[in-house]
């Protein structure tokens, strides 16, 4: 069993952070908009390493519970809301929701959100997207960190759309998929192409080209859907098909979007 490197976050300690903050929110000690204590102080209170604390905060940020403002602090998020992630999981179990159906809903929602973001996005949204793209390029060797910035990038787009209802629907769908994405994140081999596509999408939104933004978002998500094997079953059969004798079949590399 490989030895954990010094300073590397421990999964148990990371979930300790998640559960502690969840308790503070549920009992009303922390409310939307509250700033959490400084990192050093908070880590000392929980008796964990700062690396584990950062991992826990990153997990909560990706789930939409925390909002990390670089140079300012970390806050309990005040939006967008989720329309019952737990309820969707329950309905999925009851009615047999499939992964490809969730991905299909995501493509339809996020394509439209990207177009709206190009039309309505403000400079603050553009700056936040640019920062997350830079963080993605910096985290290409760390898929877990990359996933967090990936999720935050897409959340900024939904906020830039100016439609909190669509943003909340998107948050519900993507949050319900997050745990599965987190478990398969280590399969990602080369994230450079993904980071480049996010950069192209950001540029289209910043240029206020709604049609291009929607096209790039849909293309990006379709590629992720194929790479993760989440296409509609009959499409998967026709996409892969039987390999011809002597031919070399290209298999899409796993992606985490």
PDB file of N, CA and C in Angstrom, residues 105-122 125-126 129 153-163 166-167 170 197-221 257:
ATOM      1  N   UNK A 105     -29.829  16.123 -20.262  1.00  0.00           N
ATOM      2  CA  UNK A 105     -30.432  17.307 -19.640  1.00  0.00           C
ATOM      3  C   UNK A 105     -29.379  18.385 -19.440  1.00  0.00           C
ATOM      4  N   UNK A 106     -28.201  17.969 -19.054  1.00  0.00           N
ATOM      5  CA  UNK A 106     -27.120  18.933 -18.834  1.00  0.00           C
ATOM      6  C   UNK A 106     -26.724  19.633 -20.131  1.00  0.00           C
ATOM      7  N   UNK A 107     -26.616  18.884 -21.217  1.00  0.00           N
ATOM      8  CA  UNK A 107     -26.240  19.471 -22.508  1.00  0.00           C
ATOM      9  C   UNK A 107     -27.273  20.516 -22.935  1.00  0.00           C
ATOM     10  N   UNK A 108     -28.559  20.174 -22.802  1.00  0.00           N
ATOM     11  CA  UNK A 108     -29.625  21.100 -23.207  1.00  0.00           C
ATOM     12  C   UNK A 108     -29.595  22.359 -22.346  1.00  0.00           C
ATOM     13  N   UNK A 109     -29.465  22.187 -21.033  1.00  0.00           N
ATOM     14  CA  UNK A 109     -29.450  23.330 -20.123  1.00  0.00           C
ATOM     15  C   UNK A 109     -28.207  24.195 -20.314  1.00  0.00           C
ATOM     16  N   UNK A 110     -27.040  23.563 -20.317  1.00  0.00           N
ATOM     17  CA  UNK A 110     -25.808  24.342 -20.338  1.00  0.00           C
ATOM     18  C   UNK A 110     -25.528  25.000 -21.681  1.00  0.00           C
ATOM     19  N   UNK A 111     -26.006  24.410 -22.767  1.00  0.00           N
ATOM     20  CA  UNK A 111     -25.851  25.064 -24.058  1.00  0.00           C
ATOM     21  C   UNK A 111     -26.581  26.397 -24.061  1.00  0.00           C
ATOM     22  N   UNK A 112     -27.808  26.387 -23.551  1.00  0.00           N
ATOM     23  CA  UNK A 112     -28.608  27.616 -23.480  1.00  0.00           C
ATOM     24  C   UNK A 112     -28.020  28.601 -22.478  1.00  0.00           C
ATOM     25  N   UNK A 113     -27.521  28.092 -21.355  1.00  0.00           N
ATOM     26  CA  UNK A 113     -26.922  28.970 -20.351  1.00  0.00           C
ATOM     27  C   UNK A 113     -25.676  29.667 -20.895  1.00  0.00           C
ATOM     28  N   UNK A 114     -24.883  28.964 -21.704  1.00  0.00           N
ATOM     29  CA  UNK A 114     -23.688  29.566 -22.295  1.00  0.00           C
ATOM     30  C   UNK A 114     -24.069  30.700 -23.232  1.00  0.00           C
ATOM     31  N   UNK A 115     -25.141  30.488 -24.020  1.00  0.00           N
ATOM     32  CA  UNK A 115     -25.607  31.539 -24.930  1.00  0.00           C
ATOM     33  C   UNK A 115     -26.078  32.757 -24.145  1.00  0.00           C
ATOM     34  N   UNK A 116     -26.830  32.526 -23.083  1.00  0.00           N
ATOM     35  CA  UNK A 116     -27.317  33.636 -22.255  1.00  0.00           C
ATOM     36  C   UNK A 116     -26.162  34.360 -21.565  1.00  0.00           C
ATOM     37  N   UNK A 117     -25.161  33.587 -21.131  1.00  0.00           N
ATOM     38  CA  UNK A 117     -23.998  34.195 -20.472  1.00  0.00           C
ATOM     39  C   UNK A 117     -23.256  35.110 -21.432  1.00  0.00           C
ATOM     40  N   UNK A 118     -23.196  34.715 -22.711  1.00  0.00           N
ATOM     41  CA  UNK A 118     -22.533  35.561 -23.712  1.00  0.00           C
ATOM     42  C   UNK A 118     -23.300  36.872 -23.908  1.00  0.00           C
ATOM     43  N   UNK A 119     -24.609  36.801 -23.811  1.00  0.00           N
ATOM     44  CA  UNK A 119     -25.443  37.991 -24.004  1.00  0.00           C
ATOM     45  C   UNK A 119     -25.488  38.878 -22.762  1.00  0.00           C
ATOM     46  N   UNK A 120     -25.481  38.269 -21.570  1.00  0.00           N
ATOM     47  CA  UNK A 120     -25.759  39.010 -20.339  1.00  0.00           C
ATOM     48  C   UNK A 120     -24.603  39.089 -19.358  1.00  0.00           C
ATOM     49  N   UNK A 121     -23.571  38.311 -19.569  1.00  0.00           N
ATOM     50  CA  UNK A 121     -22.473  38.264 -18.606  1.00  0.00           C
ATOM     51  C   UNK A 121     -21.817  39.621 -18.374  1.00  0.00           C
ATOM     52  N   UNK A 122     -21.376  39.843 -17.141  1.00  0.00           N
ATOM     53  CA  UNK A 122     -20.722  41.095 -16.767  1.00  0.00           C
ATOM     54  C   UNK A 122     -19.216  40.883 -16.669  1.00  0.00           C
ATOM     55  N   UNK A 125     -18.026  38.437 -14.134  1.00  0.00           N
ATOM     56  CA  UNK A 125     -18.140  37.033 -14.528  1.00  0.00           C
ATOM     57  C   UNK A 125     -16.973  36.645 -15.443  1.00  0.00           C
ATOM     58  N   UNK A 126     -16.635  37.534 -16.378  1.00  0.00           N
ATOM     59  CA  UNK A 126     -15.518  37.253 -17.296  1.00  0.00           C
ATOM     60  C   UNK A 126     -14.222  37.077 -16.514  1.00  0.00           C
ATOM     61  N   UNK A 129     -14.280  33.707 -14.694  1.00  0.00           N
ATOM     62  CA  UNK A 129     -14.059  32.600 -15.630  1.00  0.00           C
ATOM     63  C   UNK A 129     -12.595  32.504 -16.029  1.00  0.00           C
ATOM     64  N   UNK A 153     -16.079  26.801 -12.890  1.00  0.00           N
ATOM     65  CA  UNK A 153     -16.166  27.497 -14.176  1.00  0.00           C
ATOM     66  C   UNK A 153     -17.582  27.410 -14.741  1.00  0.00           C
ATOM     67  N   UNK A 154     -18.134  26.207 -14.741  1.00  0.00           N
ATOM     68  CA  UNK A 154     -19.481  26.017 -15.279  1.00  0.00           C
ATOM     69  C   UNK A 154     -20.524  26.727 -14.408  1.00  0.00           C
ATOM     70  N   UNK A 155     -20.275  26.785 -13.092  1.00  0.00           N
ATOM     71  CA  UNK A 155     -21.220  27.479 -12.217  1.00  0.00           C
ATOM     72  C   UNK A 155     -21.232  28.980 -12.503  1.00  0.00           C
ATOM     73  N   UNK A 156     -20.067  29.545 -12.791  1.00  0.00           N
ATOM     74  CA  UNK A 156     -19.994  30.974 -13.115  1.00  0.00           C
ATOM     75  C   UNK A 156     -20.791  31.266 -14.384  1.00  0.00           C
ATOM     76  N   UNK A 157     -20.721  30.371 -15.352  1.00  0.00           N
ATOM     77  CA  UNK A 157     -21.491  30.554 -16.581  1.00  0.00           C
ATOM     78  C   UNK A 157     -22.979  30.594 -16.267  1.00  0.00           C
ATOM     79  N   UNK A 158     -23.430  29.691 -15.406  1.00  0.00           N
ATOM     80  CA  UNK A 158     -24.864  29.671 -15.072  1.00  0.00           C
ATOM     81  C   UNK A 158     -25.262  30.949 -14.348  1.00  0.00           C
ATOM     82  N   UNK A 159     -24.386  31.473 -13.499  1.00  0.00           N
ATOM     83  CA  UNK A 159     -24.680  32.721 -12.807  1.00  0.00           C
ATOM     84  C   UNK A 159     -24.701  33.892 -13.789  1.00  0.00           C
ATOM     85  N   UNK A 160     -23.798  33.853 -14.775  1.00  0.00           N
ATOM     86  CA  UNK A 160     -23.721  34.927 -15.771  1.00  0.00           C
ATOM     87  C   UNK A 160     -24.931  34.946 -16.693  1.00  0.00           C
ATOM     88  N   UNK A 161     -25.694  33.850 -16.730  1.00  0.00           N
ATOM     89  CA  UNK A 161     -26.873  33.788 -17.603  1.00  0.00           C
ATOM     90  C   UNK A 161     -27.957  34.768 -17.172  1.00  0.00           C
ATOM     91  N   UNK A 162     -27.943  35.140 -15.896  1.00  0.00           N
ATOM     92  CA  UNK A 162     -28.956  36.064 -15.396  1.00  0.00           C
ATOM     93  C   UNK A 162     -30.295  35.425 -15.130  1.00  0.00           C
ATOM     94  N   UNK A 163     -30.357  34.091 -15.205  1.00  0.00           N
ATOM     95  CA  UNK A 163     -31.617  33.385 -14.951  1.00  0.00           C
ATOM     96  C   UNK A 163     -31.405  32.417 -13.794  1.00  0.00           C
ATOM     97  N   UNK A 166     -32.942  28.713 -14.195  1.00  0.00           N
ATOM     98  CA  UNK A 166     -32.159  27.796 -15.023  1.00  0.00           C
ATOM     99  C   UNK A 166     -30.851  27.420 -14.320  1.00  0.00           C
ATOM    100  N   UNK A 167     -30.254  28.402 -13.631  1.00  0.00           N
ATOM    101  CA  UNK A 167     -29.008  28.132 -12.906  1.00  0.00           C
ATOM    102  C   UNK A 167     -29.230  27.103 -11.804  1.00  0.00           C
ATOM    103  N   UNK A 170     -29.655  23.660 -13.374  1.00  0.00           N
ATOM    104  CA  UNK A 170     -28.352  23.144 -13.786  1.00  0.00           C
ATOM    105  C   UNK A 170     -27.565  22.662 -12.569  1.00  0.00           C
ATOM    106  N   UNK A 197     -10.482  23.717 -24.363  1.00  0.00           N
ATOM    107  CA  UNK A 197     -11.879  23.916 -24.752  1.00  0.00           C
ATOM    108  C   UNK A 197     -12.573  24.899 -23.808  1.00  0.00           C
ATOM    109  N   UNK A 198     -12.242  24.824 -22.531  1.00  0.00           N
ATOM    110  CA  UNK A 198     -12.803  25.783 -21.581  1.00  0.00           C
ATOM    111  C   UNK A 198     -12.327  27.207 -21.905  1.00  0.00           C
ATOM    112  N   UNK A 199     -11.076  27.317 -22.323  1.00  0.00           N
ATOM    113  CA  UNK A 199     -10.547  28.643 -22.678  1.00  0.00           C
ATOM    114  C   UNK A 199     -11.253  29.199 -23.912  1.00  0.00           C
ATOM    115  N   UNK A 200     -11.509  28.346 -24.916  1.00  0.00           N
ATOM    116  CA  UNK A 200     -12.233  28.784 -26.110  1.00  0.00           C
ATOM    117  C   UNK A 200     -13.658  29.216 -25.755  1.00  0.00           C
ATOM    118  N   UNK A 201     -14.281  28.473 -24.861  1.00  0.00           N
ATOM    119  CA  UNK A 201     -15.639  28.798 -24.428  1.00  0.00           C
ATOM    120  C   UNK A 201     -15.660  30.148 -23.711  1.00  0.00           C
ATOM    121  N   UNK A 202     -14.690  30.353 -22.834  1.00  0.00           N
ATOM    122  CA  UNK A 202     -14.575  31.641 -22.120  1.00  0.00           C
ATOM    123  C   UNK A 202     -14.422  32.792 -23.120  1.00  0.00           C
ATOM    124  N   UNK A 203     -13.577  32.616 -24.129  1.00  0.00           N
ATOM    125  CA  UNK A 203     -13.352  33.672 -25.111  1.00  0.00           C
ATOM    126  C   UNK A 203     -14.607  33.991 -25.906  1.00  0.00           C
ATOM    127  N   UNK A 204     -15.390  32.959 -26.239  1.00  0.00           N
ATOM    128  CA  UNK A 204     -16.643  33.187 -26.970  1.00  0.00           C
ATOM    129  C   UNK A 204     -17.638  33.964 -26.117  1.00  0.00           C
ATOM    130  N   UNK A 205     -17.707  33.623 -24.834  1.00  0.00           N
ATOM    131  CA  UNK A 205     -18.620  34.332 -23.924  1.00  0.00           C
ATOM    132  C   UNK A 205     -18.162  35.775 -23.737  1.00  0.00           C
ATOM    133  N   UNK A 206     -16.868  35.959 -23.560  1.00  0.00           N
ATOM    134  CA  UNK A 206     -16.330  37.317 -23.386  1.00  0.00           C
ATOM    135  C   UNK A 206     -16.564  38.163 -24.641  1.00  0.00           C
ATOM    136  N   UNK A 207     -16.505  37.521 -25.826  1.00  0.00           N
ATOM    137  CA  UNK A 207     -16.729  38.227 -27.093  1.00  0.00           C
ATOM    138  C   UNK A 207     -18.216  38.456 -27.374  1.00  0.00           C
ATOM    139  N   UNK A 208     -19.071  37.942 -26.488  1.00  0.00           N
ATOM    140  CA  UNK A 208     -20.531  38.068 -26.600  1.00  0.00           C
ATOM    141  C   UNK A 208     -21.065  37.419 -27.881  1.00  0.00           C
ATOM    142  N   UNK A 209     -20.440  36.295 -28.241  1.00  0.00           N
ATOM    143  CA  UNK A 209     -20.879  35.514 -29.394  1.00  0.00           C
ATOM    144  C   UNK A 209     -21.735  34.351 -28.875  1.00  0.00           C
ATOM    145  N   UNK A 210     -23.036  34.589 -28.761  1.00  0.00           N
ATOM    146  CA  UNK A 210     -23.941  33.611 -28.159  1.00  0.00           C
ATOM    147  C   UNK A 210     -23.990  32.296 -28.939  1.00  0.00           C
ATOM    148  N   UNK A 211     -24.056  32.389 -30.264  1.00  0.00           N
ATOM    149  CA  UNK A 211     -24.153  31.179 -31.083  1.00  0.00           C
ATOM    150  C   UNK A 211     -22.903  30.316 -30.939  1.00  0.00           C
ATOM    151  N   UNK A 212     -21.729  30.959 -30.947  1.00  0.00           N
ATOM    152  CA  UNK A 212     -20.472  30.218 -30.809  1.00  0.00           C
ATOM    153  C   UNK A 212     -20.338  29.617 -29.418  1.00  0.00           C
ATOM    154  N   UNK A 213     -20.758  30.377 -28.401  1.00  0.00           N
ATOM    155  CA  UNK A 213     -20.682  29.874 -27.023  1.00  0.00           C
ATOM    156  C   UNK A 213     -21.546  28.630 -26.855  1.00  0.00           C
ATOM    157  N   UNK A 214     -22.756  28.664 -27.407  1.00  0.00           N
ATOM    158  CA  UNK A 214     -23.641  27.504 -27.301  1.00  0.00           C
ATOM    159  C   UNK A 214     -23.065  26.313 -28.054  1.00  0.00           C
ATOM    160  N   UNK A 215     -22.533  26.559 -29.256  1.00  0.00           N
ATOM    161  CA  UNK A 215     -21.964  25.477 -30.054  1.00  0.00           C
ATOM    162  C   UNK A 215     -20.770  24.840 -29.340  1.00  0.00           C
ATOM    163  N   UNK A 216     -19.886  25.652 -28.770  1.00  0.00           N
ATOM    164  CA  UNK A 216     -18.713  25.130 -28.086  1.00  0.00           C
ATOM    165  C   UNK A 216     -19.087  24.346 -26.827  1.00  0.00           C
ATOM    166  N   UNK A 217     -20.077  24.869 -26.083  1.00  0.00           N
ATOM    167  CA  UNK A 217     -20.512  24.162 -24.877  1.00  0.00           C
ATOM    168  C   UNK A 217     -21.088  22.794 -25.233  1.00  0.00           C
ATOM    169  N   UNK A 218     -21.956  22.750 -26.237  1.00  0.00           N
ATOM    170  CA  UNK A 218     -22.563  21.483 -26.625  1.00  0.00           C
ATOM    171  C   UNK A 218     -21.516  20.498 -27.157  1.00  0.00           C
ATOM    172  N   UNK A 219     -20.559  21.005 -27.935  1.00  0.00           N
ATOM    173  CA  UNK A 219     -19.486  20.144 -28.449  1.00  0.00           C
ATOM    174  C   UNK A 219     -18.651  19.589 -27.291  1.00  0.00           C
ATOM    175  N   UNK A 220     -18.300  20.457 -26.370  1.00  0.00           N
ATOM    176  CA  UNK A 220     -17.498  20.073 -25.208  1.00  0.00           C
ATOM    177  C   UNK A 220     -18.196  18.980 -24.392  1.00  0.00           C
ATOM    178  N   UNK A 221     -19.480  19.169 -24.113  1.00  0.00           N
ATOM    179  CA  UNK A 221     -20.213  18.203 -23.297  1.00  0.00           C
ATOM    180  C   UNK A 221     -20.477  16.905 -24.049  1.00  0.00           C
ATOM    181  N   UNK A 257     -15.408  16.271 -17.152  1.00  0.00           N
ATOM    182  CA  UNK A 257     -16.430  17.308 -17.187  1.00  0.00           C
ATOM    183  C   UNK A 257     -17.833  16.745 -17.027  1.00  0.00           C
TER     184      UNK A 257
END
